[in-house]
Short mmCIF file of C-alpha atoms in Angstrom, two decimals:
data_model
loop_
_atom_site.label_atom_id
_atom_site.label_comp_id
_atom_site.label_asym_id
_atom_site.label_seq_id
_atom_site.Cartn_x
_atom_site.Cartn_y
_atom_site.Cartn_z
CA ARG A 876 -0.30 0.10 0.02
CA TRP A 877 2.86 2.60 0.67
CA TRP A 878 3.93 2.50 -2.98
CA ILE A 879 0.74 4.28 -4.03
CA LYS A 880 2.05 8.07 -4.75
CA THR A 881 -1.14 9.73 -5.66
CA ILE A 882 -4.43 10.15 -3.96
CA ASN A 883 -6.26 9.10 -7.34
CA ASP A 884 -4.46 5.95 -7.07
CA VAL A 885 -6.18 4.76 -3.61
CA PRO A 886 -9.61 3.05 -4.22
CA PRO A 887 -12.51 4.99 -2.79
CA GLU A 888 -13.59 2.65 -0.23
CA ARG A 889 -9.88 3.25 1.46
CA LYS A 890 -9.66 6.99 1.26
CA ILE A 891 -10.91 8.61 4.90
CA LYS A 892 -12.95 11.81 4.85
CA LEU A 893 -12.91 14.13 7.85
CA LYS A 894 -16.26 13.84 9.53
CA ALA A 895 -16.28 17.24 11.37
CA GLN A 896 -16.62 19.42 8.37
CA ILE A 897 -18.18 22.28 10.15
CA GLU A 898 -18.15 22.01 13.73
CA PRO A 899 -14.95 21.44 15.71
CA VAL A 900 -12.92 18.32 15.52
CA GLY A 901 -13.21 15.86 18.54
CA LYS A 902 -16.53 14.82 19.91
CA THR A 903 -15.28 13.15 23.26
CA TRP A 904 -13.17 14.99 25.76
CA CYS A 905 -10.33 12.87 25.00
CA SER A 906 -10.16 13.65 21.39
CA ARG A 907 -10.81 17.28 22.08
CA GLU A 908 -7.56 17.15 24.69
CA PHE A 909 -5.56 15.71 21.94
CA ILE A 910 -6.47 18.50 19.65
CA ARG A 911 -5.74 21.08 22.14
CA ILE A 912 -2.50 19.77 22.93
CA MET A 913 -1.65 19.67 19.35
CA GLU A 914 -2.97 23.23 18.90
CA SER A 915 -0.87 24.45 21.85
CA SER A 916 2.26 23.70 19.81
CA ALA A 917 1.52 25.03 16.36
CA GLU A 918 1.41 28.36 14.88
CA ASN A 919 -2.24 29.81 14.03
CA LYS A 920 -1.71 30.24 10.18
CA ARG A 921 -0.68 26.64 10.08
CA LEU A 922 -3.40 25.28 11.82
CA SER A 923 -6.22 26.90 9.81
CA LYS A 924 -4.30 25.38 6.96
CA GLY A 925 -3.97 22.09 8.27
CA LEU A 926 -7.56 21.92 9.46
CA LEU A 927 -8.75 23.18 5.88
CA CYS A 928 -6.54 20.21 4.41
CA ALA A 929 -8.16 17.73 6.55
CA ARG A 930 -11.77 19.05 5.74
CA LYS A 931 -11.41 19.49 2.12
CA ARG A 932 -8.94 16.68 1.16
CA GLU A 933 -8.35 13.18 2.02
CA ALA A 934 -6.60 10.78 3.93
CA CYS A 935 -5.56 7.22 3.63
CA ARG A 936 -3.35 4.48 5.15
CA LEU A 937 -4.08 5.14 8.79
CA ILE A 938 -2.40 2.63 10.94
CA ILE A 939 -2.12 2.41 14.70
CA GLU A 940 0.03 0.21 16.48
CA PRO A 941 1.97 0.19 19.81
CA GLY A 942 4.17 3.16 19.26
CA ARG A 943 3.38 4.16 15.93
CA ILE A 944 0.64 5.81 14.02
CA LYS A 945 1.12 6.17 10.38
CA ILE A 946 -1.27 7.82 7.71
CA GLY A 947 -1.03 9.25 4.29
CA ILE A 948 -2.34 12.74 4.01
CA SER A 949 -2.89 14.55 0.48
CA CYS A 950 -3.40 18.14 0.91
CA SER A 951 -2.91 19.04 -2.73
CA GLY A 952 -5.37 16.87 -3.85
CA TYR A 953 -3.04 14.64 -6.00
CA THR A 954 0.47 13.79 -3.83
CA ILE A 955 0.23 11.41 -0.68
CA ARG A 956 2.57 12.86 2.42
CA ASP A 957 3.46 10.05 4.35
CA VAL A 958 3.09 11.25 8.34
CA ASP A 959 4.68 9.03 10.96
CA PHE A 960 4.18 9.79 14.72
CA VAL A 961 6.31 7.58 17.17
CA VAL A 962 4.82 7.41 20.52
CA THR A 963 7.38 6.52 23.51
CA GLN A 964 6.05 3.42 24.88
CA LEU A 965 5.48 2.65 28.71
CA LYS A 966 8.25 0.13 30.05
CA ASP A 967 7.36 -3.03 31.88
CA ALA A 968 8.14 -1.24 35.44
CA GLU A 969 5.72 1.68 34.33
CA TRP A 970 2.95 -0.66 33.74
CA GLU A 971 3.51 -2.56 36.91
CA ASN A 972 3.20 0.70 38.72
CA LEU A 973 0.15 1.81 36.66
CA VAL A 974 -1.64 -1.28 37.83
CA ARG A 975 -0.80 -0.52 41.45
CA ILE A 976 -2.26 2.77 41.26
CA ILE A 977 -5.50 1.63 39.48
CA ALA A 978 -5.94 -1.56 41.96
CA ALA A 979 -5.46 1.06 45.02
CA ASP A 980 -8.18 3.22 43.94
CA THR A 981 -11.61 1.50 43.61
CA ALA A 982 -12.94 4.43 41.50
CA LEU A 983 -10.17 3.88 39.00
CA THR A 984 -10.85 0.22 38.86
CA GLY A 985 -14.54 0.59 38.90
CA ALA A 986 -14.00 2.96 35.73
CA LEU A 987 -11.82 0.44 33.74
CA ILE A 988 -14.18 -2.36 34.48
CA SER A 989 -17.29 -0.55 33.33
CA GLY A 990 -15.17 0.12 30.22
CA GLU A 991 -14.90 4.09 30.70
CA LEU A 992 -12.19 6.16 30.08
CA SER A 993 -13.06 9.30 31.93
CA GLU A 994 -11.60 12.64 32.22
CA THR A 995 -10.89 11.94 35.92
CA PHE A 996 -9.49 8.73 35.32
CA VAL A 997 -6.90 10.02 33.13
CA ARG A 998 -6.38 13.26 35.44
CA ILE A 999 -5.46 10.93 38.25
CA LEU A 1000 -3.06 8.89 36.32
CA LYS A 1001 -1.44 12.35 35.33
CA ASP A 1002 -1.14 13.29 38.85
CA HIS A 1003 1.06 10.18 39.02
CA LYS A 1004 2.98 11.44 35.96
CA PHE A 1005 1.27 8.78 33.21
CA TYR A 1006 0.56 10.93 30.32
CA PHE A 1007 -1.66 8.87 28.04
CA ILE A 1008 -2.62 11.63 25.91
CA PRO A 1009 0.63 12.33 23.49
CA SER A 1010 2.09 15.44 23.24
CA ILE A 1011 5.73 16.72 22.15
CA SER A 1012 6.73 17.19 25.93
CA THR A 1013 5.55 13.39 26.44
CA GLY A 1014 7.28 11.59 23.87
CA PHE A 1015 5.15 12.28 20.72
CA TYR A 1016 7.29 13.16 17.76
CA ALA A 1017 5.98 13.54 14.05
CA TYR A 1018 7.78 12.94 10.93
CA CYS A 1019 6.50 14.08 7.52
CA SER A 1020 7.88 13.36 3.87
CA CYS A 1021 6.91 16.85 2.54
CA GLY A 1022 10.33 18.16 3.38
CA ASP A 1023 9.05 21.38 5.59
CA VAL A 1024 11.67 21.60 8.24
CA ASN A 1025 9.10 22.96 10.87
CA ASN A 1026 7.87 20.04 13.03
CA SER A 1027 4.17 20.75 12.76
CA CYS A 1028 3.70 21.22 8.98
CA ILE A 1029 0.12 21.27 7.63
CA HIS A 1030 0.07 17.69 6.88
CA VAL A 1031 1.50 16.77 10.37
CA ILE A 1032 -1.54 18.96 11.60
CA ALA A 1033 -3.93 17.52 9.20
CA ALA A 1034 -3.11 13.97 10.41
CA CYS A 1035 -4.04 14.87 13.88
CA TYR A 1036 -7.37 16.06 13.07
CA PHE A 1037 -7.54 12.31 11.38
CA ILE A 1038 -6.06 10.69 14.58
CA ALA A 1039 -8.40 12.69 17.10
CA GLU A 1040 -11.27 11.35 14.93
CA ALA A 1041 -10.07 7.62 15.44
CA LEU A 1042 -9.81 8.56 19.20
CA ASP A 1043 -13.56 9.79 19.06
CA GLU A 1044 -14.70 6.01 17.66
CA ASN A 1045 -12.14 4.11 20.32
CA PRO A 1046 -10.42 6.37 23.02
CA TRP A 1047 -8.53 2.96 24.41
CA LEU A 1048 -6.59 3.30 21.59
CA LEU A 1049 -4.24 5.50 23.80
CA PHE A 1050 -3.40 2.65 25.80
CA TYR A 1051 -2.76 0.75 22.69
CA ILE A 1052 -0.24 3.30 21.46
CA ARG A 1053 1.53 3.71 24.84
CA GLY A 1054 2.29 -0.17 24.38
#
């Protein structure tokens, strides 16, 4: 799939369109927080261009795996730019500590059992220095094939909006991405 160079070569059923065309991107608190963190590290002009790219154009090849997110972004309507995100994974000792923290708090344990990824859950973990929502300061690095030397090129910004919508669908991807 990675040898396809133009968005026109991607079958229509494999193209990804941003669902939020008019309203703000992010329906859940988790994806809104992801967007807030991403937007705080980029300049306004690039943010507006990246959002416009995400809304007017298409993406393809969204792959989410432990420690890595890959997506193809087509801002020009033709060329696909490969955007890779590398996310620092938690080490075994950190996972063990995380399990201890959750087990010691019945509210956290109950939230996990019910399948809820609440703001309170993530805030309590953040108080213990566990950051599940990736940011530049917590081991979230972006690479784009466009050659723009700025870390937040418009392709990276557009990719973040598509990732936020994936988090709307399944916020538990944050655990998967963190290893």
